[in-house]
Amino acid sequence: MRTIVQRVASASVEVEGRTVSEIGPGLLVLVGVHESDVESDADYICRKVLNMRLFPNDKTGKAWDQNVMQRNYGVLLVSQFTLYGILKGNKPDFHVAMPPERAKPFYASLVERFRKAYNPESVKDGVFGAMMKVNLINDGPVTMQLDSSQSSKPIDFHQWRQGENGVFFLWAFM
């Protein structure tokens, strides 16, 4: 799963000329779902986005000190399969994005995961599969890319190998 996280003063989504979601200060999160994503990818993204310290602490003056939940700000999630676009020549190819019939329920479960982990009223989303106009006022600007493939994976330390000089060494698998 791949996300683009933007700190915003405000953001909204329009579909067919009608505003369907909007937030004040907070995070706009563009979400791309990979064909091989599983629940642990969604867990990682939810945890990291909600805990990213992208906001200053007004009391201490420290920059990069508070997360969206500490500020009681909004989160606007927008599905965007084009985050997994690959250019073949000049034409984009989206074959590594999860197909829509699987991605729609997966994305819906991600939205619910955010709502359960934070505050249901503070988490908004766009309309899956719709042509949307996403309006935002960047704050900073602050933009982060987050990919669930960056998550730490358990290491299997059970494999030993013998090097050319006869010395055994530990071969770690991720």
PDB file of C-alpha atoms in Angstrom:
ATOM      1  CA  MET A   1       0.000   0.000   0.000  1.00  0.00           C
ATOM      2  CA  ARG A   2       1.328   3.397  -0.932  1.00  0.00           C
ATOM      3  CA  THR A   3       0.228   6.749   0.439  1.00  0.00           C
ATOM      4  CA  ILE A   4       0.955  10.396  -0.121  1.00  0.00           C
ATOM      5  CA  VAL A   5       0.274  12.258   3.122  1.00  0.00           C
ATOM      6  CA  GLN A   6      -0.166  16.024   2.972  1.00  0.00           C
ATOM      7  CA  ARG A   7      -0.553  18.356   5.928  1.00  0.00           C
ATOM      8  CA  VAL A   8      -3.422  20.666   5.033  1.00  0.00           C
ATOM      9  CA  ALA A   9      -5.175  23.754   6.350  1.00  0.00           C
ATOM     10  CA  SER A  10      -8.288  22.291   4.693  1.00  0.00           C
ATOM     11  CA  ALA A  11      -9.253  19.733   2.051  1.00  0.00           C
ATOM     12  CA  SER A  12     -12.396  18.562   0.304  1.00  0.00           C
ATOM     13  CA  VAL A  13     -13.611  16.121  -2.335  1.00  0.00           C
ATOM     14  CA  GLU A  14     -16.179  16.944  -5.001  1.00  0.00           C
ATOM     15  CA  VAL A  15     -18.027  14.399  -7.135  1.00  0.00           C
ATOM     16  CA  GLU A  16     -20.249  15.628  -9.973  1.00  0.00           C
ATOM     17  CA  GLY A  17     -20.082  19.200  -8.656  1.00  0.00           C
ATOM     18  CA  ARG A  18     -21.148  18.256  -5.117  1.00  0.00           C
ATOM     19  CA  THR A  19     -18.876  18.305  -2.052  1.00  0.00           C
ATOM     20  CA  VAL A  20     -18.974  14.798  -0.563  1.00  0.00           C
ATOM     21  CA  SER A  21     -16.292  15.160   2.142  1.00  0.00           C
ATOM     22  CA  GLU A  22     -14.311  17.926   3.739  1.00  0.00           C
ATOM     23  CA  ILE A  23     -11.974  18.572   6.647  1.00  0.00           C
ATOM     24  CA  GLY A  24     -10.425  21.617   8.246  1.00  0.00           C
ATOM     25  CA  PRO A  25      -6.816  21.335   9.423  1.00  0.00           C
ATOM     26  CA  GLY A  26      -5.351  17.834   9.265  1.00  0.00           C
ATOM     27  CA  LEU A  27      -4.083  15.283   6.785  1.00  0.00           C
ATOM     28  CA  LEU A  28      -5.091  14.519   3.218  1.00  0.00           C
ATOM     29  CA  VAL A  29      -4.057  10.923   2.506  1.00  0.00           C
ATOM     30  CA  LEU A  30      -3.993   9.637  -1.082  1.00  0.00           C
ATOM     31  CA  VAL A  31      -4.122   5.821  -0.934  1.00  0.00           C
ATOM     32  CA  GLY A  32      -2.949   3.338  -3.565  1.00  0.00           C
ATOM     33  CA  VAL A  33      -3.627  -0.362  -3.009  1.00  0.00           C
ATOM     34  CA  HIS A  34      -1.144  -2.885  -4.466  1.00  0.00           C
ATOM     35  CA  GLU A  35      -2.365  -6.202  -5.850  1.00  0.00           C
ATOM     36  CA  SER A  36      -0.488  -8.106  -3.119  1.00  0.00           C
ATOM     37  CA  ASP A  37      -1.583  -5.975  -0.148  1.00  0.00           C
ATOM     38  CA  VAL A  38      -2.925  -7.779   2.912  1.00  0.00           C
ATOM     39  CA  GLU A  39      -4.384  -6.696   6.263  1.00  0.00           C
ATOM     40  CA  SER A  40      -0.943  -6.139   7.797  1.00  0.00           C
ATOM     41  CA  ASP A  41      -0.245  -3.508   5.115  1.00  0.00           C
ATOM     42  CA  ALA A  42      -3.419  -1.658   6.109  1.00  0.00           C
ATOM     43  CA  ASP A  43      -2.485  -1.935   9.806  1.00  0.00           C
ATOM     44  CA  TYR A  44       0.947  -0.454   9.110  1.00  0.00           C
ATOM     45  CA  ILE A  45      -0.399   2.457   7.056  1.00  0.00           C
ATOM     46  CA  CYS A  46      -3.094   3.290   9.605  1.00  0.00           C
ATOM     47  CA  ARG A  47      -0.668   3.206  12.526  1.00  0.00           C
ATOM     48  CA  LYS A  48       2.029   5.241  10.765  1.00  0.00           C
ATOM     49  CA  VAL A  49      -0.286   7.910   9.332  1.00  0.00           C
ATOM     50  CA  LEU A  50      -2.091   8.507  12.617  1.00  0.00           C
ATOM     51  CA  ASN A  51       1.183   8.687  14.552  1.00  0.00           C
ATOM     52  CA  MET A  52       3.273  10.781  12.121  1.00  0.00           C
ATOM     53  CA  ARG A  53       4.476  13.820  14.038  1.00  0.00           C
ATOM     54  CA  LEU A  54       3.873  16.412  11.341  1.00  0.00           C
ATOM     55  CA  PHE A  55       2.507  19.223  13.506  1.00  0.00           C
ATOM     56  CA  PRO A  56       4.206  21.702  15.835  1.00  0.00           C
ATOM     57  CA  ASN A  57       3.501  21.784  19.542  1.00  0.00           C
ATOM     58  CA  ASP A  58       2.059  25.227  20.223  1.00  0.00           C
ATOM     59  CA  LYS A  59       2.816  25.007  23.962  1.00  0.00           C
ATOM     60  CA  THR A  60       6.496  24.073  23.694  1.00  0.00           C
ATOM     61  CA  GLY A  61       7.249  25.594  20.295  1.00  0.00           C
ATOM     62  CA  LYS A  62       8.779  22.313  19.131  1.00  0.00           C
ATOM     63  CA  ALA A  63       8.360  21.567  15.428  1.00  0.00           C
ATOM     64  CA  TRP A  64       7.425  18.048  14.292  1.00  0.00           C
ATOM     65  CA  ASP A  65       6.149  17.178  17.748  1.00  0.00           C
ATOM     66  CA  GLN A  66       2.467  16.229  17.492  1.00  0.00           C
ATOM     67  CA  ASN A  67       0.366  13.858  15.427  1.00  0.00           C
ATOM     68  CA  VAL A  68      -3.069  14.439  13.925  1.00  0.00           C
ATOM     69  CA  MET A  69      -4.804  12.786  16.890  1.00  0.00           C
ATOM     70  CA  GLN A  70      -3.036  14.964  19.463  1.00  0.00           C
ATOM     71  CA  ARG A  71      -4.249  18.022  17.555  1.00  0.00           C
ATOM     72  CA  ASN A  72      -7.772  16.583  17.153  1.00  0.00           C
ATOM     73  CA  TYR A  73      -7.568  17.344  13.419  1.00  0.00           C
ATOM     74  CA  GLY A  74      -9.269  15.665  10.488  1.00  0.00           C
ATOM     75  CA  VAL A  75      -8.096  12.907   8.158  1.00  0.00           C
ATOM     76  CA  LEU A  76      -9.376  12.758   4.576  1.00  0.00           C
ATOM     77  CA  LEU A  77      -8.640   9.465   2.787  1.00  0.00           C
ATOM     78  CA  VAL A  78      -8.859   9.378  -1.015  1.00  0.00           C
ATOM     79  CA  SER A  79      -8.429   6.185  -3.032  1.00  0.00           C
ATOM     80  CA  GLN A  80      -5.948   6.702  -5.879  1.00  0.00           C
ATOM     81  CA  PHE A  81      -4.910   3.626  -7.857  1.00  0.00           C
ATOM     82  CA  THR A  82      -2.637   5.791 -10.029  1.00  0.00           C
ATOM     83  CA  LEU A  83      -0.059   5.756  -7.217  1.00  0.00           C
ATOM     84  CA  TYR A  84       0.894   2.356  -8.646  1.00  0.00           C
ATOM     85  CA  GLY A  85       1.170   3.590 -12.212  1.00  0.00           C
ATOM     86  CA  ILE A  86       4.225   2.541 -14.196  1.00  0.00           C
ATOM     87  CA  LEU A  87       5.159   4.326 -17.401  1.00  0.00           C
ATOM     88  CA  LYS A  88       5.620   2.036 -20.385  1.00  0.00           C
ATOM     89  CA  GLY A  89       6.949   4.504 -22.896  1.00  0.00           C
ATOM     90  CA  ASN A  90       4.622   7.451 -22.426  1.00  0.00           C
ATOM     91  CA  LYS A  91       1.518   5.500 -21.428  1.00  0.00           C
ATOM     92  CA  PRO A  92       0.769   4.652 -17.792  1.00  0.00           C
ATOM     93  CA  ASP A  93       0.150   1.022 -16.866  1.00  0.00           C
ATOM     94  CA  PHE A  94      -1.662   0.164 -13.641  1.00  0.00           C
ATOM     95  CA  HIS A  95      -1.377  -3.640 -13.631  1.00  0.00           C
ATOM     96  CA  VAL A  96       0.224  -3.770 -10.159  1.00  0.00           C
ATOM     97  CA  ALA A  97      -2.685  -1.897  -8.561  1.00  0.00           C
ATOM     98  CA  MET A  98      -5.277  -4.144  -6.929  1.00  0.00           C
ATOM     99  CA  PRO A  99      -8.239  -4.728  -9.300  1.00  0.00           C
ATOM    100  CA  PRO A 100     -11.278  -2.585  -8.375  1.00  0.00           C
ATOM    101  CA  GLU A 101     -13.509  -5.504  -7.346  1.00  0.00           C
ATOM    102  CA  ARG A 102     -10.958  -6.469  -4.654  1.00  0.00           C
ATOM    103  CA  ALA A 103      -9.666  -2.972  -3.932  1.00  0.00           C
ATOM    104  CA  LYS A 104     -13.060  -1.463  -3.062  1.00  0.00           C
ATOM    105  CA  PRO A 105     -13.748  -3.665   0.009  1.00  0.00           C
ATOM    106  CA  PHE A 106     -10.067  -3.542   0.984  1.00  0.00           C
ATOM    107  CA  TYR A 107     -10.088   0.267   0.877  1.00  0.00           C
ATOM    108  CA  ALA A 108     -13.394   0.356   2.811  1.00  0.00           C
ATOM    109  CA  SER A 109     -11.805  -1.781   5.536  1.00  0.00           C
ATOM    110  CA  LEU A 110      -8.871   0.659   5.666  1.00  0.00           C
ATOM    111  CA  VAL A 111     -11.262   3.577   6.196  1.00  0.00           C
ATOM    112  CA  GLU A 112     -12.979   1.648   9.014  1.00  0.00           C
ATOM    113  CA  ARG A 113      -9.599   0.828  10.537  1.00  0.00           C
ATOM    114  CA  PHE A 114      -8.788   4.567  10.668  1.00  0.00           C
ATOM    115  CA  ARG A 115     -12.183   5.339  12.210  1.00  0.00           C
ATOM    116  CA  LYS A 116     -11.750   2.701  14.921  1.00  0.00           C
ATOM    117  CA  ALA A 117      -8.177   3.751  15.693  1.00  0.00           C
ATOM    118  CA  TYR A 118      -9.008   7.454  15.896  1.00  0.00           C
ATOM    119  CA  ASN A 119     -12.375   9.203  15.969  1.00  0.00           C
ATOM    120  CA  PRO A 120     -15.088   8.162  13.472  1.00  0.00           C
ATOM    121  CA  GLU A 121     -16.266  11.761  13.011  1.00  0.00           C
ATOM    122  CA  SER A 122     -12.737  12.975  12.227  1.00  0.00           C
ATOM    123  CA  VAL A 123     -12.075  10.469   9.421  1.00  0.00           C
ATOM    124  CA  LYS A 124     -13.622  11.244   6.031  1.00  0.00           C
ATOM    125  CA  ASP A 125     -13.155   9.681   2.616  1.00  0.00           C
ATOM    126  CA  GLY A 126     -13.855  10.256  -1.046  1.00  0.00           C
ATOM    127  CA  VAL A 127     -15.952   8.048  -3.315  1.00  0.00           C
ATOM    128  CA  PHE A 128     -14.151   4.904  -4.439  1.00  0.00           C
ATOM    129  CA  GLY A 129     -13.909   4.672  -8.234  1.00  0.00           C
ATOM    130  CA  ALA A 130     -15.498   8.073  -8.884  1.00  0.00           C
ATOM    131  CA  MET A 131     -13.946  10.934 -10.826  1.00  0.00           C
ATOM    132  CA  MET A 132     -13.157  13.291  -7.979  1.00  0.00           C
ATOM    133  CA  LYS A 133     -11.937  16.837  -7.679  1.00  0.00           C
ATOM    134  CA  VAL A 134      -9.708  17.036  -4.639  1.00  0.00           C
ATOM    135  CA  ASN A 135      -9.264  20.558  -3.314  1.00  0.00           C
ATOM    136  CA  LEU A 136      -6.666  21.359  -0.704  1.00  0.00           C
ATOM    137  CA  ILE A 137      -4.788  24.158   0.913  1.00  0.00           C
ATOM    138  CA  ASN A 138      -1.348  22.839   1.773  1.00  0.00           C
ATOM    139  CA  ASP A 139       0.049  23.739   5.173  1.00  0.00           C
ATOM    140  CA  GLY A 140       3.803  24.133   4.921  1.00  0.00           C
ATOM    141  CA  PRO A 141       3.812  22.510   2.442  1.00  0.00           C
ATOM    142  CA  VAL A 142       4.456  19.219   4.199  1.00  0.00           C
ATOM    143  CA  THR A 143       4.191  16.101   2.031  1.00  0.00           C
ATOM    144  CA  MET A 144       5.352  12.594   2.955  1.00  0.00           C
ATOM    145  CA  GLN A 145       5.326   9.366   0.964  1.00  0.00           C
ATOM    146  CA  LEU A 146       4.703   6.189   2.918  1.00  0.00           C
ATOM    147  CA  ASP A 147       4.830   2.669   1.540  1.00  0.00           C
ATOM    148  CA  SER A 148       3.874  -0.440   3.511  1.00  0.00           C
ATOM    149  CA  SER A 149       6.849  -2.231   1.963  1.00  0.00           C
ATOM    150  CA  GLN A 150       8.935  -0.006   4.290  1.00  0.00           C
ATOM    151  CA  SER A 151       7.452  -1.751   7.311  1.00  0.00           C
ATOM    152  CA  SER A 152       9.831  -3.845   9.317  1.00  0.00           C
ATOM    153  CA  LYS A 153       9.516  -7.523   8.524  1.00  0.00           C
ATOM    154  CA  PRO A 154      10.517 -10.294  10.921  1.00  0.00           C
ATOM    155  CA  ILE A 155      13.964 -11.681  10.244  1.00  0.00           C
ATOM    156  CA  ASP A 156      14.559 -15.425  10.100  1.00  0.00           C
ATOM    157  CA  PHE A 157      17.912 -16.041  11.776  1.00  0.00           C
ATOM    158  CA  HIS A 158      17.809 -19.795  11.293  1.00  0.00           C
ATOM    159  CA  GLN A 159      19.891 -20.015   8.151  1.00  0.00           C
ATOM    160  CA  TRP A 160      23.663 -20.388   8.367  1.00  0.00           C
ATOM    161  CA  ARG A 161      25.913 -20.370   5.306  1.00  0.00           C
ATOM    162  CA  GLN A 162      29.534 -21.336   4.792  1.00  0.00           C
ATOM    163  CA  GLY A 163      31.637 -18.666   3.114  1.00  0.00           C
ATOM    164  CA  GLU A 164      34.475 -19.269   0.646  1.00  0.00           C
ATOM    165  CA  ASN A 165      37.051 -19.197   3.440  1.00  0.00           C
ATOM    166  CA  GLY A 166      35.213 -21.891   5.402  1.00  0.00           C
ATOM    167  CA  VAL A 167      33.811 -19.483   7.976  1.00  0.00           C
ATOM    168  CA  PHE A 168      30.121 -19.839   8.748  1.00  0.00           C
ATOM    169  CA  PHE A 169      28.013 -16.705   8.776  1.00  0.00           C
ATOM    170  CA  LEU A 170      24.430 -15.911   9.555  1.00  0.00           C
ATOM    171  CA  TRP A 171      22.217 -15.396   6.515  1.00  0.00           C
ATOM    172  CA  ALA A 172      19.196 -13.268   7.425  1.00  0.00           C
ATOM    173  CA  PHE A 173      15.982 -13.486   5.411  1.00  0.00           C
ATOM    174  CA  MET A 174      13.436 -10.686   5.389  1.00  0.00           C
TER     175      MET A 174
END
